[in-house]
mmCIF file of C-alpha atoms in Angstrom:
data_model
loop_
_atom_site.group_PDB
_atom_site.id
_atom_site.type_symbol
_atom_site.label_atom_id
_atom_site.label_comp_id
_atom_site.label_asym_id
_atom_site.label_seq_id
_atom_site.Cartn_x
_atom_site.Cartn_y
_atom_site.Cartn_z
ATOM 1 C CA UNK Q 438 175.005 -73.603 24.120
ATOM 2 C CA UNK Q 439 174.261 -76.724 22.161
ATOM 3 C CA UNK Q 440 171.426 -79.099 22.924
ATOM 4 C CA UNK Q 441 170.899 -82.653 21.736
ATOM 5 C CA UNK Q 442 167.480 -84.294 21.795
ATOM 6 C CA UNK Q 443 166.711 -87.979 21.502
ATOM 7 C CA UNK Q 444 162.951 -88.343 21.518
ATOM 8 C CA UNK Q 445 162.802 -92.143 21.719
ATOM 9 C CA UNK Q 446 163.574 -93.406 25.233
ATOM 10 C CA UNK Q 447 163.245 -96.992 24.035
ATOM 11 C CA UNK Q 448 163.056 -98.812 20.708
ATOM 12 C CA UNK Q 449 162.479 -102.483 19.984
ATOM 13 C CA UNK Q 450 163.295 -104.368 16.781
ATOM 14 C CA UNK Q 451 163.263 -107.948 15.615
ATOM 15 C CA UNK Q 452 166.605 -109.563 14.997
ATOM 16 C CA UNK Q 453 167.718 -109.102 11.354
ATOM 17 C CA UNK Q 454 165.359 -106.154 10.864
ATOM 18 C CA UNK Q 455 166.294 -102.504 10.398
ATOM 19 C CA UNK Q 456 165.808 -99.813 13.019
ATOM 20 C CA UNK Q 457 166.311 -96.050 12.969
ATOM 21 C CA UNK Q 458 167.166 -94.000 16.053
ATOM 22 C CA UNK Q 459 166.366 -90.301 15.950
ATOM 23 C CA UNK Q 460 168.466 -87.356 17.080
ATOM 24 C CA UNK Q 461 168.032 -83.628 16.644
ATOM 25 C CA UNK Q 462 170.322 -80.888 17.841
ATOM 26 C CA UNK Q 463 170.490 -77.156 18.104
ATOM 27 C CA UNK Q 464 173.565 -75.027 17.517
ATOM 28 C CA UNK Q 465 174.614 -71.723 16.035
ATOM 29 C CA UNK Q 466 177.924 -73.151 14.843
ATOM 30 C CA UNK Q 467 178.511 -74.043 11.212
ATOM 31 C CA UNK Q 468 181.439 -76.419 11.638
ATOM 32 C CA UNK Q 469 180.999 -79.288 14.059
ATOM 33 C CA UNK Q 470 180.939 -83.056 14.456
ATOM 34 C CA UNK Q 471 178.198 -85.474 15.369
ATOM 35 C CA UNK Q 472 178.638 -88.879 16.934
ATOM 36 C CA UNK Q 473 176.695 -91.954 17.920
ATOM 37 C CA UNK Q 474 178.023 -93.843 20.923
ATOM 38 C CA UNK Q 475 176.895 -97.272 22.089
ATOM 39 C CA UNK Q 476 176.806 -98.104 25.789
ATOM 40 C CA UNK Q 477 176.247 -101.806 26.556
ATOM 41 C CA UNK Q 478 175.457 -103.024 30.090
ATOM 42 C CA UNK Q 479 179.176 -102.856 30.913
ATOM 43 C CA UNK Q 480 178.717 -99.046 30.587
ATOM 44 C CA UNK Q 481 181.770 -98.694 28.346
ATOM 45 C CA UNK Q 482 181.275 -95.891 25.791
ATOM 46 C CA UNK Q 483 181.965 -97.179 22.283
ATOM 47 C CA UNK Q 484 182.004 -94.962 19.214
ATOM 48 C CA UNK Q 485 179.698 -96.318 16.520
ATOM 49 C CA UNK Q 486 179.930 -93.661 13.824
ATOM 50 C CA UNK Q 487 180.768 -89.985 13.326
ATOM 51 C CA UNK Q 488 179.831 -87.315 10.817
ATOM 52 C CA UNK Q 489 181.582 -84.084 9.931
ATOM 53 C CA UNK Q 490 179.051 -81.311 9.387
ATOM 54 C CA UNK Q 491 180.872 -79.956 6.336
ATOM 55 C CA UNK Q 492 180.511 -83.293 4.553
ATOM 56 C CA UNK Q 493 177.255 -83.779 2.686
ATOM 57 C CA UNK Q 494 177.802 -87.486 2.246
ATOM 58 C CA UNK Q 495 176.268 -89.595 4.996
ATOM 59 C CA UNK Q 496 178.723 -91.661 7.022
ATOM 60 C CA UNK Q 497 178.541 -95.448 6.871
ATOM 61 C CA UNK Q 498 180.252 -98.124 8.969
ATOM 62 C CA UNK Q 499 179.248 -101.625 7.917
ATOM 63 C CA UNK Q 500 175.634 -102.128 9.151
ATOM 64 C CA UNK Q 501 175.476 -98.640 10.651
ATOM 65 C CA UNK Q 502 174.662 -95.544 8.642
ATOM 66 C CA UNK Q 503 173.421 -92.055 9.355
ATOM 67 C CA UNK Q 504 170.935 -89.735 7.733
ATOM 68 C CA UNK Q 505 172.400 -86.286 8.287
ATOM 69 C CA UNK Q 506 170.130 -83.368 7.441
ATOM 70 C CA UNK Q 507 172.097 -80.232 8.301
ATOM 71 C CA UNK Q 508 169.362 -77.727 7.535
ATOM 72 C CA UNK Q 509 166.910 -79.666 9.696
ATOM 73 C CA UNK Q 510 169.606 -80.300 12.344
ATOM 74 C CA UNK Q 511 168.777 -83.972 12.304
ATOM 75 C CA UNK Q 512 171.182 -86.894 12.673
ATOM 76 C CA UNK Q 513 169.508 -90.308 12.745
ATOM 77 C CA UNK Q 514 171.225 -93.678 13.027
ATOM 78 C CA UNK Q 515 170.094 -96.631 10.963
ATOM 79 C CA UNK Q 516 171.084 -100.125 12.020
ATOM 80 C CA UNK Q 517 170.559 -102.751 9.333
ATOM 81 C CA UNK Q 518 170.343 -106.504 9.933
ATOM 82 C CA UNK Q 519 170.041 -105.979 13.703
ATOM 83 C CA UNK Q 520 171.942 -108.446 15.852
ATOM 84 C CA UNK Q 521 171.515 -109.435 19.489
ATOM 85 C CA UNK Q 522 174.843 -107.773 20.251
ATOM 86 C CA UNK Q 523 173.429 -104.431 19.142
ATOM 87 C CA UNK Q 524 171.261 -104.274 22.251
ATOM 88 C CA UNK Q 525 172.477 -101.286 24.279
ATOM 89 C CA UNK Q 526 171.885 -97.636 25.088
ATOM 90 C CA UNK Q 527 172.677 -95.393 22.145
ATOM 91 C CA UNK Q 528 173.723 -91.798 22.722
ATOM 92 C CA UNK Q 529 173.849 -89.086 20.113
ATOM 93 C CA UNK Q 530 176.540 -86.469 20.772
ATOM 94 C CA UNK Q 531 177.586 -83.087 19.406
ATOM 95 C CA UNK Q 532 181.113 -81.755 19.433
ATOM 96 C CA UNK Q 533 183.228 -79.022 17.925
ATOM 97 C CA UNK Q 534 186.793 -80.112 17.252
ATOM 98 C CA UNK Q 535 188.337 -80.992 20.608
ATOM 99 C CA UNK Q 536 185.537 -79.459 22.689
ATOM 100 C CA UNK Q 537 183.661 -81.397 25.326
ATOM 101 C CA UNK Q 538 180.813 -83.424 23.900
ATOM 102 C CA UNK Q 539 177.141 -82.681 24.517
ATOM 103 C CA UNK Q 540 175.103 -85.856 24.757
ATOM 104 C CA UNK Q 541 171.429 -86.641 24.340
ATOM 105 C CA UNK Q 542 169.505 -88.624 26.937
ATOM 106 C CA UNK Q 543 169.898 -91.852 25.036
ATOM 107 C CA UNK Q 544 167.714 -94.502 23.420
ATOM 108 C CA UNK Q 545 167.522 -97.972 24.879
ATOM 109 C CA UNK Q 546 167.564 -100.433 21.973
ATOM 110 C CA UNK Q 547 166.046 -103.854 22.534
ATOM 111 C CA UNK Q 548 166.623 -106.646 20.026
ATOM 112 C CA UNK Q 549 163.898 -109.291 19.957
ATOM 113 C CA UNK Q 550 165.190 -112.760 18.956
ATOM 114 C CA UNK U 1316 195.458 -101.127 20.287
ATOM 115 C CA UNK U 1317 196.080 -98.264 22.736
ATOM 116 C CA UNK U 1318 193.310 -97.584 25.210
ATOM 117 C CA UNK U 1319 192.365 -95.266 28.030
ATOM 118 C CA UNK U 1320 192.552 -96.895 31.444
ATOM 119 C CA UNK U 1321 190.913 -95.830 34.698
ATOM 120 C CA UNK U 1322 191.423 -96.827 38.305
ATOM 121 C CA UNK U 1323 189.755 -97.855 40.464
ATOM 122 C CA UNK U 1324 186.817 -99.472 38.700
ATOM 123 C CA UNK U 1325 184.641 -98.912 41.771
ATOM 124 C CA UNK U 1326 185.194 -96.521 44.668
ATOM 125 C CA UNK U 1327 183.054 -96.377 47.777
ATOM 126 C CA UNK U 1328 183.474 -93.408 50.097
ATOM 127 C CA UNK U 1329 181.776 -91.639 52.960
ATOM 128 C CA UNK U 1330 180.103 -88.295 52.449
ATOM 129 C CA UNK U 1331 182.552 -85.461 53.096
ATOM 130 C CA UNK U 1332 185.623 -87.482 52.180
ATOM 131 C CA UNK U 1333 188.032 -86.592 49.394
ATOM 132 C CA UNK U 1334 188.399 -88.944 46.442
ATOM 133 C CA UNK U 1335 190.851 -89.029 43.571
ATOM 134 C CA UNK U 1336 189.926 -90.799 40.375
ATOM 135 C CA UNK U 1337 192.787 -91.759 38.114
ATOM 136 C CA UNK U 1338 193.092 -92.057 34.368
ATOM 137 C CA UNK U 1339 195.895 -92.915 31.976
ATOM 138 C CA UNK U 1340 195.065 -91.388 28.575
ATOM 139 C CA UNK U 1341 196.423 -92.683 25.296
ATOM 140 C CA UNK U 1342 200.064 -91.667 25.178
ATOM 141 C CA UNK U 1343 200.176 -89.377 22.128
ATOM 142 C CA UNK U 1344 196.876 -87.654 22.848
ATOM 143 C CA UNK U 1345 196.808 -83.964 23.720
ATOM 144 C CA UNK U 1346 193.313 -83.314 25.109
ATOM 145 C CA UNK U 1347 191.869 -84.980 28.178
ATOM 146 C CA UNK U 1348 188.343 -84.941 29.535
ATOM 147 C CA UNK U 1349 186.196 -85.982 32.451
ATOM 148 C CA UNK U 1350 182.520 -86.805 32.084
ATOM 149 C CA UNK U 1351 179.912 -87.902 34.611
ATOM 150 C CA UNK U 1352 176.913 -90.174 34.211
ATOM 151 C CA UNK U 1353 174.435 -90.442 37.050
ATOM 152 C CA UNK U 1354 172.718 -93.834 36.923
ATOM 153 C CA UNK U 1355 170.001 -93.906 34.279
ATOM 154 C CA UNK U 1356 170.823 -90.446 32.966
ATOM 155 C CA UNK U 1357 172.839 -88.973 30.123
ATOM 156 C CA UNK U 1358 176.572 -88.477 30.031
ATOM 157 C CA UNK U 1359 177.533 -84.952 31.099
ATOM 158 C CA UNK U 1360 180.720 -83.083 30.290
ATOM 159 C CA UNK U 1361 182.696 -81.851 33.296
ATOM 160 C CA UNK U 1362 186.042 -80.503 32.106
ATOM 161 C CA UNK U 1363 188.628 -80.578 29.360
ATOM 162 C CA UNK U 1364 192.362 -80.185 29.831
ATOM 163 C CA UNK U 1365 195.032 -79.166 27.334
ATOM 164 C CA UNK U 1366 198.627 -78.052 27.651
ATOM 165 C CA UNK U 1367 198.534 -78.489 31.433
ATOM 166 C CA UNK U 1368 195.550 -76.282 32.041
ATOM 167 C CA UNK U 1369 191.779 -76.397 31.961
ATOM 168 C CA UNK U 1370 190.531 -75.394 28.518
ATOM 169 C CA UNK U 1371 186.800 -75.702 29.145
ATOM 170 C CA UNK U 1372 184.557 -76.576 32.064
ATOM 171 C CA UNK U 1373 180.841 -76.999 32.623
ATOM 172 C CA UNK U 1374 178.715 -75.483 35.365
ATOM 173 C CA UNK U 1375 178.835 -78.828 37.140
ATOM 174 C CA UNK U 1376 182.585 -78.447 37.636
ATOM 175 C CA UNK U 1377 182.518 -76.221 40.704
ATOM 176 C CA UNK U 1378 185.130 -75.538 43.383
ATOM 177 C CA UNK U 1379 184.733 -79.046 44.792
ATOM 178 C CA UNK U 1380 186.362 -80.466 41.688
ATOM 179 C CA UNK U 1381 189.921 -80.169 40.450
ATOM 180 C CA UNK U 1382 191.996 -81.866 37.779
ATOM 181 C CA UNK U 1383 195.685 -82.446 37.507
ATOM 182 C CA UNK U 1384 198.242 -84.111 35.290
ATOM 183 C CA UNK U 1385 200.864 -84.825 37.937
ATOM 184 C CA UNK U 1386 203.265 -86.600 35.595
ATOM 185 C CA UNK U 1387 203.527 -87.481 31.926
ATOM 186 C CA UNK U 1388 200.944 -90.219 32.020
ATOM 187 C CA UNK U 1389 198.286 -89.797 34.707
ATOM 188 C CA UNK U 1390 195.289 -87.479 34.627
ATOM 189 C CA UNK U 1391 193.318 -87.172 37.844
ATOM 190 C CA UNK U 1392 189.967 -85.845 39.005
ATOM 191 C CA UNK U 1393 189.736 -84.856 42.662
ATOM 192 C CA UNK U 1394 186.498 -84.272 44.523
ATOM 193 C CA UNK U 1395 187.348 -82.469 47.757
ATOM 194 C CA UNK U 1396 184.300 -83.155 49.912
ATOM 195 C CA UNK U 1397 182.001 -85.698 48.360
ATOM 196 C CA UNK U 1398 178.224 -85.361 48.485
ATOM 197 C CA UNK U 1399 175.592 -88.029 48.013
ATOM 198 C CA UNK U 1400 174.741 -86.557 44.619
ATOM 199 C CA UNK U 1401 178.308 -87.130 43.426
ATOM 200 C CA UNK U 1402 177.491 -90.831 43.157
ATOM 201 C CA UNK U 1403 177.873 -91.586 39.461
ATOM 202 C CA UNK U 1404 179.998 -93.204 36.801
ATOM 203 C CA UNK U 1405 182.980 -91.017 35.914
ATOM 204 C CA UNK U 1406 184.497 -91.409 32.478
ATOM 205 C CA UNK U 1407 187.863 -90.167 31.349
ATOM 206 C CA UNK U 1408 188.454 -89.582 27.637
ATOM 207 C CA UNK U 1409 191.335 -88.454 25.469
ATOM 208 C CA UNK U 1410 191.658 -86.931 22.010
ATOM 209 C CA UNK U 1411 194.610 -86.660 19.644
ATOM 210 C CA UNK U 1412 193.896 -83.011 18.971
ATOM 211 C CA UNK U 1413 193.355 -83.378 15.237
ATOM 212 C CA UNK U 1414 190.166 -81.955 13.798
ATOM 213 C CA UNK U 1415 187.466 -84.563 13.427
ATOM 214 C CA UNK U 1416 189.164 -87.102 15.628
ATOM 215 C CA UNK U 1417 187.145 -89.071 18.096
ATOM 216 C CA UNK U 1418 187.352 -89.011 21.860
ATOM 217 C CA UNK U 1419 188.383 -92.382 23.251
ATOM 218 C CA UNK U 1420 186.648 -93.244 26.488
ATOM 219 C CA UNK U 1421 187.970 -95.251 29.393
ATOM 220 C CA UNK U 1422 185.863 -97.952 31.059
ATOM 221 C CA UNK U 1423 184.755 -95.597 33.843
ATOM 222 C CA UNK U 1424 184.989 -95.462 37.627
ATOM 223 C CA UNK U 1425 181.804 -96.072 39.553
ATOM 224 C CA UNK U 1426 181.762 -93.746 42.554
ATOM 225 C CA UNK U 1427 179.386 -94.529 45.410
ATOM 226 C CA UNK U 1428 179.030 -91.951 48.175
ATOM 227 C CA UNK U 1429 177.405 -93.222 51.364
#
């Protein structure tokens, strides 16, 4: 079974600064996918970014990028130029193809104006 | 843009009652899922459904739970005899079935068991 660990229950960053959210996982699979989901107070789950494990290149989506270290089983999310609208819970998730996702416990991101 | 929809947005029920949560996945998607999130906790996988049968289920998905795709559009989660600990947000998601594709989540149904 896979496990996903997010060791930061809460992070705080000044608006316009950069913040990195940590995620580690454990699996015996070699081919899989990793995701970061954002959950604002509305509780809607919104995909932020995804990474295919077979790709060495780190995924990037505008201000969001990941640092994927497959050997270390680490998948951190970097948010550049933080905005007030980035405030939310962020969940790291592991999935294999169309399998059910395994989520971490989440990191509550606070943006200080 | 197509989206997953869920009804109702909030359901209140008495302990021991049956509830049915409804979802309409994105029309050309092949895989459907239910997840649960107890308030303040992580999102937990319950079950996945493909080709009109359960393809995977977690240990949470016991005999009290069942899923069905009664027609070409709806996907339902039934809880036969609700318990207080079933109070949670229930998310439906769907997936096209292509490798690497994302799961699209619905807005959730908040279930409160009294």
